[in-house]
XYZ file of C-alpha atoms in Angstrom:
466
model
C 144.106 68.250 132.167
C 145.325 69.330 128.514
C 148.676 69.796 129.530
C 148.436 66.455 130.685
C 147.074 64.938 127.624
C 149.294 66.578 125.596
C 151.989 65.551 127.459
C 151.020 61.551 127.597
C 150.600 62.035 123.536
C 153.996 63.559 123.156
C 155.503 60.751 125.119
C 153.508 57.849 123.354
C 154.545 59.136 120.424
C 158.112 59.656 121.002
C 157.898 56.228 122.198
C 156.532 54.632 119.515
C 158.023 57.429 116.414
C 161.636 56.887 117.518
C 162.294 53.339 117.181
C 160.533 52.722 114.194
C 162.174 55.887 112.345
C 165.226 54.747 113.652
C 164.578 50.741 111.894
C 163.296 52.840 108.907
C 166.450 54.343 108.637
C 168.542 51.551 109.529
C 166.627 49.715 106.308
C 166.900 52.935 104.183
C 171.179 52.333 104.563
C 170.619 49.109 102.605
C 169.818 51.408 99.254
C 171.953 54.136 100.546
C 174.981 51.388 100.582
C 174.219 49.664 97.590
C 174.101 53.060 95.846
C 177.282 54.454 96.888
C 179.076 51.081 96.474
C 177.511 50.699 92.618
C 177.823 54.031 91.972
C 181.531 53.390 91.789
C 181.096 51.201 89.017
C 179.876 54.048 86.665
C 176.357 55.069 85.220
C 175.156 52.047 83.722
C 175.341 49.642 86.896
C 173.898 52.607 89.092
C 170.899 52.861 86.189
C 170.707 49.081 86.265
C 170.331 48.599 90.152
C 168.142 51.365 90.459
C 165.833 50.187 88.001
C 165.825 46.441 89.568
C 165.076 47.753 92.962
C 162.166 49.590 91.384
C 160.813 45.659 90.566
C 161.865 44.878 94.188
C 159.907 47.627 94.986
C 156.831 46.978 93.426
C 156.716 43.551 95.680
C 157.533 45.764 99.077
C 154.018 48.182 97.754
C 151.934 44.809 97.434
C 152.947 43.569 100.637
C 152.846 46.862 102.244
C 149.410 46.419 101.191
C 148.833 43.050 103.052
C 150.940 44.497 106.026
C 148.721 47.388 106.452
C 145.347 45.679 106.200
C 146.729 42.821 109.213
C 147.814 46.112 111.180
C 144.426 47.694 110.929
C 142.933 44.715 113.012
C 146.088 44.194 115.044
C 145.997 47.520 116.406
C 142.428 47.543 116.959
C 142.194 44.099 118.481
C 145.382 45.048 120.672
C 143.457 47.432 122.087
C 140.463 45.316 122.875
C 143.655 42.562 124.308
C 142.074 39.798 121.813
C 145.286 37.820 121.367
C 143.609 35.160 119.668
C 141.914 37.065 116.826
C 145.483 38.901 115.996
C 147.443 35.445 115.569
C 144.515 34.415 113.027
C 144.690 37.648 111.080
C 148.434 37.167 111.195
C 147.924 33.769 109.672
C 146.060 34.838 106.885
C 148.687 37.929 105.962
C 150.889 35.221 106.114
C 149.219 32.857 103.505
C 148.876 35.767 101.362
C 152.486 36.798 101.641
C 153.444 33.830 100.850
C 151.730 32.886 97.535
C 152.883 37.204 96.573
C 156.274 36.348 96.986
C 156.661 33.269 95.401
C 154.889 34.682 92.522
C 157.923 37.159 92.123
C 160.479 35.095 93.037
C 159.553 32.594 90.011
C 159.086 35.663 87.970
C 162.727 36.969 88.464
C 164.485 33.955 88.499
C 163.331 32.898 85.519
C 162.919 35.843 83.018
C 165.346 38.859 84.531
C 166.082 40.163 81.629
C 161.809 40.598 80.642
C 162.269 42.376 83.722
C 164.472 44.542 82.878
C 163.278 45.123 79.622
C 160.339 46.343 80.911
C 162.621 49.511 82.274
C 165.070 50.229 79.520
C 166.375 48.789 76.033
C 169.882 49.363 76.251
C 171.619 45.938 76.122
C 174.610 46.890 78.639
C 171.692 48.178 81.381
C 169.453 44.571 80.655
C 172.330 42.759 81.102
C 174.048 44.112 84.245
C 170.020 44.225 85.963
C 169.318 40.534 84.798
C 172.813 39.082 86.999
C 171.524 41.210 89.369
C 167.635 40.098 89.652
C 169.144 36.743 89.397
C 170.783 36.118 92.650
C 168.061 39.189 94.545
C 164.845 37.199 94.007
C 166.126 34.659 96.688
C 165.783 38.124 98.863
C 161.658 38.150 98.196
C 160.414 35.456 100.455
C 162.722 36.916 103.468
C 161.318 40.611 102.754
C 158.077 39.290 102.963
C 158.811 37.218 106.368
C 160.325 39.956 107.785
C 157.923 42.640 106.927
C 154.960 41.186 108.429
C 156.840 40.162 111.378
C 157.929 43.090 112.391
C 154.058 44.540 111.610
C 153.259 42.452 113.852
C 155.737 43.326 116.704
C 154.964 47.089 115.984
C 151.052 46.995 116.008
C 151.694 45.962 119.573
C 153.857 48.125 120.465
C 157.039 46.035 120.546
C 158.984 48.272 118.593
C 162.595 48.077 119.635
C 163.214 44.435 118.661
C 162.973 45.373 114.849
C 165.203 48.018 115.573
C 168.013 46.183 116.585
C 167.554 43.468 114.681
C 167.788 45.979 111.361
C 171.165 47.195 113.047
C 172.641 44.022 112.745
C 170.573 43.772 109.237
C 172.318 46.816 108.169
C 175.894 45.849 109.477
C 176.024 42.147 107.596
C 174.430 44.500 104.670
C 177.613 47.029 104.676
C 180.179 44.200 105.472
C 178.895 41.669 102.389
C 178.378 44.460 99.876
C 182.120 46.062 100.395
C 183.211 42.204 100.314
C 181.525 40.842 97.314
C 181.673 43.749 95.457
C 185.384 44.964 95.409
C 186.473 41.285 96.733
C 187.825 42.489 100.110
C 188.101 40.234 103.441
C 189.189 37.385 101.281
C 185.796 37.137 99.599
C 185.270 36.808 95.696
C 185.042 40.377 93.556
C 181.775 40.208 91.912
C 180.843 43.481 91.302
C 176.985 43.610 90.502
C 176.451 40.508 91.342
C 178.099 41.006 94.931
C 175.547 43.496 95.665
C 172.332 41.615 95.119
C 174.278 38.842 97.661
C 175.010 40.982 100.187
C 171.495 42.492 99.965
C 170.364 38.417 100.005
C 171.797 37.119 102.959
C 171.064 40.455 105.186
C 167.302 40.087 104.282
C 167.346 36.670 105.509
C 168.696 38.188 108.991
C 165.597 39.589 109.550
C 163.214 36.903 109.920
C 165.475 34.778 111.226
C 166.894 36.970 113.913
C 162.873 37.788 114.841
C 161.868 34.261 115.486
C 165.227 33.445 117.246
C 164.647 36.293 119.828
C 161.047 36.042 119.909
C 161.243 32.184 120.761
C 163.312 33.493 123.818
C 161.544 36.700 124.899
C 158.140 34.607 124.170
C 156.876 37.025 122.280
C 153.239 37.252 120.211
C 155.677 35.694 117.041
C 155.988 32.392 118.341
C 152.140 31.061 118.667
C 151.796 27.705 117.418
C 151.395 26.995 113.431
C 148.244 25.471 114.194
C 147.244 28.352 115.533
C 148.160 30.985 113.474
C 146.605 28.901 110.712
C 143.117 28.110 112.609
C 141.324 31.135 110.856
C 138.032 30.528 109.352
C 136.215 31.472 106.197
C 134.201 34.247 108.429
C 137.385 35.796 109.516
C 138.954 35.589 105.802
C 136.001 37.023 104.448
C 135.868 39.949 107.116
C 139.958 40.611 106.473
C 139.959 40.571 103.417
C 136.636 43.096 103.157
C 138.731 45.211 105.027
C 142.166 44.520 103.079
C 141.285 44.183 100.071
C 140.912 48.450 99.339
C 144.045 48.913 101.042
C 145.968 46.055 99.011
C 144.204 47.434 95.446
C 145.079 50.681 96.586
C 148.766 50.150 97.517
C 148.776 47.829 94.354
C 147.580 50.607 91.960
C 149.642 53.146 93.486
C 152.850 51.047 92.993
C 151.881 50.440 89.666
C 151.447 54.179 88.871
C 154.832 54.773 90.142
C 156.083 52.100 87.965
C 154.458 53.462 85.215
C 156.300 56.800 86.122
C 159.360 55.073 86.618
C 159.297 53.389 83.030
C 158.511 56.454 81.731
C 161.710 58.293 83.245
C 163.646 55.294 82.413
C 163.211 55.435 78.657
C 164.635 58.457 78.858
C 167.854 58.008 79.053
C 169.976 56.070 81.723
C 171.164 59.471 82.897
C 168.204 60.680 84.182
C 167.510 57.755 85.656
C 170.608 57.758 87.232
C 169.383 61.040 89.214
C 166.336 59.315 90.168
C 167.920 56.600 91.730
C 170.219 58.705 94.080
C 167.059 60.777 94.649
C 164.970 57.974 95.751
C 168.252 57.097 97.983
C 167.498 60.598 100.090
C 163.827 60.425 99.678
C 163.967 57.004 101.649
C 166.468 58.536 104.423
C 164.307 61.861 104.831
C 160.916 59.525 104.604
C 162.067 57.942 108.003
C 160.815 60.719 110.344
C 157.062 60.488 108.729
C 157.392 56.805 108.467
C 157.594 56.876 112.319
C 155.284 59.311 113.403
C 152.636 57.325 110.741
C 153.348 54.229 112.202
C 152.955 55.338 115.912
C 149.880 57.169 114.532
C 148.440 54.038 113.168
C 149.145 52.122 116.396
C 147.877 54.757 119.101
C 144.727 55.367 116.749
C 143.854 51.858 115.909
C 144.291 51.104 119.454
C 141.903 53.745 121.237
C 139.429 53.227 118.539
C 139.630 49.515 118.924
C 139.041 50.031 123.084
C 136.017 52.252 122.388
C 137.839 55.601 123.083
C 136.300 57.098 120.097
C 137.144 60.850 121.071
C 140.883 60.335 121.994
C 141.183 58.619 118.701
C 139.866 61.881 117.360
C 142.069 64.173 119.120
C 145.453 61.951 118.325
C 144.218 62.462 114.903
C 144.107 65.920 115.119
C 147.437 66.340 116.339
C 148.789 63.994 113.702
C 147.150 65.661 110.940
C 149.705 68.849 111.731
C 152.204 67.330 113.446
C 153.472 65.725 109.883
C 152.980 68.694 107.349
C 154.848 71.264 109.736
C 157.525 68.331 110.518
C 158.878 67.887 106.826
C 159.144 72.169 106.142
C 162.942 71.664 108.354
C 163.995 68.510 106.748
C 162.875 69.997 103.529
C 164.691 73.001 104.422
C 167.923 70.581 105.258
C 167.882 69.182 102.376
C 167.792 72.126 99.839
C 170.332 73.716 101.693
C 172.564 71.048 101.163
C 171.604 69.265 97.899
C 174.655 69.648 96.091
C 176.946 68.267 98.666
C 174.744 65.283 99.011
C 174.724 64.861 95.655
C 177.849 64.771 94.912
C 178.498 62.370 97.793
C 177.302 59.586 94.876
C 180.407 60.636 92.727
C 183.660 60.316 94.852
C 185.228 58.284 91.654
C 184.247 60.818 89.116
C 182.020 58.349 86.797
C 178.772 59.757 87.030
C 178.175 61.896 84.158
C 177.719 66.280 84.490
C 173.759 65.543 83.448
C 173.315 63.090 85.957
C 174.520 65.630 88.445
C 172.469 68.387 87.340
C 169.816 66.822 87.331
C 169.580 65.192 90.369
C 170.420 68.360 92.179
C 167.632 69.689 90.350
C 165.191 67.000 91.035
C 166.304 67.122 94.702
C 165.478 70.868 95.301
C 161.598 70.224 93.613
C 161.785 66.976 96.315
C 162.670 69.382 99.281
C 159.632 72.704 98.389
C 157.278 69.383 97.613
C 157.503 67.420 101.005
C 155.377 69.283 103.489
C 152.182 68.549 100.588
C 153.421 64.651 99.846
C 153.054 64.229 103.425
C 149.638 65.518 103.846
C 147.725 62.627 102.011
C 150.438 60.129 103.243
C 149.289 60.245 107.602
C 146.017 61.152 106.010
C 145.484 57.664 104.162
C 148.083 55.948 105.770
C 148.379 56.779 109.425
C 144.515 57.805 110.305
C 142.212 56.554 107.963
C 143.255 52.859 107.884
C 144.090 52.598 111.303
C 140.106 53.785 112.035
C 138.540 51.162 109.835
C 138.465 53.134 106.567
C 140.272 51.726 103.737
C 138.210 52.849 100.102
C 138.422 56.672 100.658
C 142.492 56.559 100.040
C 142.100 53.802 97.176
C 139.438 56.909 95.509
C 142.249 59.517 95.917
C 144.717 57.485 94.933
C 143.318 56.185 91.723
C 142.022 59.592 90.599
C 145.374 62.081 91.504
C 147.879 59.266 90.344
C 146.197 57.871 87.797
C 144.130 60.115 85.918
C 146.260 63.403 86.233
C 149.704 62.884 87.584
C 150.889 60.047 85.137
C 148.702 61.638 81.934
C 150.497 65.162 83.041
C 154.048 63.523 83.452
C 153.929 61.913 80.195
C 152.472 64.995 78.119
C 154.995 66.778 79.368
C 158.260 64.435 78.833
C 157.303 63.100 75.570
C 154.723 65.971 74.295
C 156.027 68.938 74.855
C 159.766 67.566 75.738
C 160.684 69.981 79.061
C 163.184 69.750 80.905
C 163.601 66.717 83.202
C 163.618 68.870 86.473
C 160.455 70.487 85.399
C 158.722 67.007 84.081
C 159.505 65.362 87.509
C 157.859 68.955 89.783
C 154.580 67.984 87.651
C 154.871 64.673 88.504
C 154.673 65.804 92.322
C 152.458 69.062 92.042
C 149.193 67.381 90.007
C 149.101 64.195 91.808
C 150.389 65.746 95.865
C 147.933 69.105 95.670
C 144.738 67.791 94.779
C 145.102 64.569 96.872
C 145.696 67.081 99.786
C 142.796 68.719 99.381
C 140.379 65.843 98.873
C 141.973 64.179 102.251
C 141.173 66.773 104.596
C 138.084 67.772 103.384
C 137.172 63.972 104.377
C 139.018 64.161 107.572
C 136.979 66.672 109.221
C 134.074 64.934 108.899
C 134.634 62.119 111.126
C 133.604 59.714 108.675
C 136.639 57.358 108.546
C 136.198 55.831 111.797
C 134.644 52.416 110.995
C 135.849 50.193 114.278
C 136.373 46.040 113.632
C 136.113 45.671 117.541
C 133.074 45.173 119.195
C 134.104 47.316 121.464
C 134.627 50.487 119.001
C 130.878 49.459 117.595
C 129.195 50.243 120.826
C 131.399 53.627 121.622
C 130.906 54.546 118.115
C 127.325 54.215 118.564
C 127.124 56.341 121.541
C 129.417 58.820 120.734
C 126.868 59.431 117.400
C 123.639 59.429 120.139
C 125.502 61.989 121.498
């Protein structure tokens, strides 16, 4: 009977993990592109790109935050089969998504270079961000489309349709950036600017290609407007209850790491070089725990949602090891080979000897580090939230990030001025340790698993009579 079990989770998972690392990964090539590509331009456009996907990143955290509280019903309603209910809470992620994104969008078109001065103050770095916000904040609206449509696919376990459609995603991606930016198949050379195209019309792919093949597949996508947008002020008020932890806490935590990232970026456009082609491996190696979380969400919302209250508690289980002991061999990967992957970001020779040490540095603190980042991450992220509870990871969050990891970082960058390697393993060790701890104290007690289903509320209740 175990070996059974074990066997059905294995294959669920693998399943469900494998696609959506695979997407992950596909999306991760858009920065890994984009990187190499500006990185032949020298130091300054590689500082100035990096530090304008950080804003781009900010609206990704605030959606992620919408995206995650529609998945926590869509799971759980997916597993009650209430078809209905998960169009309406798709309709309301939707209205919110759109009012986020049009919010940035105004804000980048209009004052890029306030954005970028937020990051740095050197004129050449403003400047060469600014024409590249400029033509990227068309992008916002089409990240946000896409990112709750393929939510929405994946919460019912449709999984290889966003797949694909981020191969071909990824393909006009490589294609337009090589184009625009060196001017090759017959298109314009337009350096910075080429990349923030390329990166614009391959976001728009995604949506577009979603409703195209969902209209044809008939797929949960294409329910009428009218009723996606029937929801009531009940159901807003109950989503939102839910949501609104998750979105504050996916809000605050993106802000932290902007804080962070301003505070590296002051530094020197060196350093933040290394951060940037960092961040480019951190998002590559973040695929394998991006898929096992998301097939961890989707399993555990659904059994909790259908009232199976103690195999939601045994996926859990397995989850909460299955991640830590995953990232020690893709940590181990990626010390072994830091300095050749490094150096992969300087086949013209531009990039400074700092930026290199340091981000071979920064990249060995990444690769000891992972196994404890990933702890809190299918903690908060892939079992909490997916069984109802959605305050315990905005407590964590606010305390480790907020009230040591940020205070420690900046003590020890502009206080006691160490060494950049050794500011950025603080940054990791105060906020990742702690947080650790805290989550799996909570874990063990069962608490988090707060059903939205009917359903869930009446196996809930009589798994606690038992």
């Amino acid at each position: 009977m175990i070996k059974h079990e074990s066997k059905t989770f294995y294959s669920s998972l693998i399943k469900l993990a494998l696609p959506i690392a695979l997407q992950n990964l596909l999306v991760s090539s858009f920065t890994l592109v984009d990187t190499l590509m500006v990185g032949q331009l020298g130091d300054t456009e590689l500082a100035a790109v990096g530090m304008a996907g950080q804003w781009s990143w900010l609206l990704q955290i605030v959606l992620f935050g919408i995206v995650s509280g529609m998945s926590i019903f869509v799971a759980q309603y997916w597993g009650e089969k209430n078809l209905d209910s998960i169009h309406k809470v798709y309709g309301i992620a939707l209205a919110s998504g759109l009012v986020i994104s049009f919010a940035f969008f105004a804000i980048t078109f209009f004052a890029p270079e306030a954005v970028m001065r937020i990051f740095n103050k050197e004129s050449a770095v403003i400047a060469s961000g600014a024409s590249y916000l400029k033509i990227a904040a068309f992008s916002y609206p089409a990240v946000m489309l896409g990112n709750l449509m393929f939510a929405l696919l994946r919460s019912t376990e449709c999984v290889k349709i966003p797949m694909v459609i981020s191969l071909i995603a990824t393909v006009f991606n490589a294609v337009f950036n090589y184009g625009f930016i060196f001017g090759r198949f017959g298109l314009p050379e337009m350096g910075i600017k080429g990349a923030a195209l390329a990166t614009c019309i391959s976001a728009w792919v995604n949506p577009l290609a979603a409703l195209i093949i969902a209209h044809f597949k008939k797929l949960i996508l294409t329910a009428p407007i009218k009723k996606i947008f029937s929801f009531g002020i009940d159901m807003v008020i109950m989503f939102y209850k839910k949501a609104t932890p998750v979105i504050v806490n996916e809000s605050m935590w993106g802000l932290g790491s902007f804080v962070i990232t301003l505070l590296f970026s002051n530094l020197g456009s060196e350093y933040y070089a290394a951060v940037t082609i960092l961040k480019t491996f951190e998002n590559i190696a973040f695929v394998v725990f991006v898929g096992i979380c998301n097939a961890s969400c989707v399993m555990i919302g659904k059994q909790i949602g259908a009232g199976q209250i103690e195999e939601g508690i045994r996926t859990s289980r397995k989850m909460a090891y299955l991640v830590p002991l995953s990232a020690i061999p893709v940590g181990a990967v990626i010390l072994l080979f830091r300095e050749q992957l490094v150096h992969i970001f300087n086949l013209s020779g531009n990039l400074t000897e700092e930026t290199l040490r340091v981000a071979i540095g920064i990249t060995a603190v990444y690769a000891f580090e992972m196994p404890f980042r990933n702890i809190p991450y299918i903690q908060i992220v892939g079992i909490f939230r997916p069984g109802g509870e959605t305050t315990r990871g905005l407590i964590y969050d606010l305390v480790c990030l907020w009230c040591l990891s940020i205070p420690a970082t900046a003590i020890s960058a502009y206080f006691l001025k160490l060494d950049f390697v050794i500011v950025y393993a603080i940054m990791y060790i105060v906020e990742d340790i702690p947080k650790s701890v805290l989550c799996l104290r909570y874990f063990f007690t069962n608490k988090w698993i707060k059903p939205v289903t009917k359903a869930g509320r009446e196996a809930l209740l009589k798994y606690h009579n038992k």
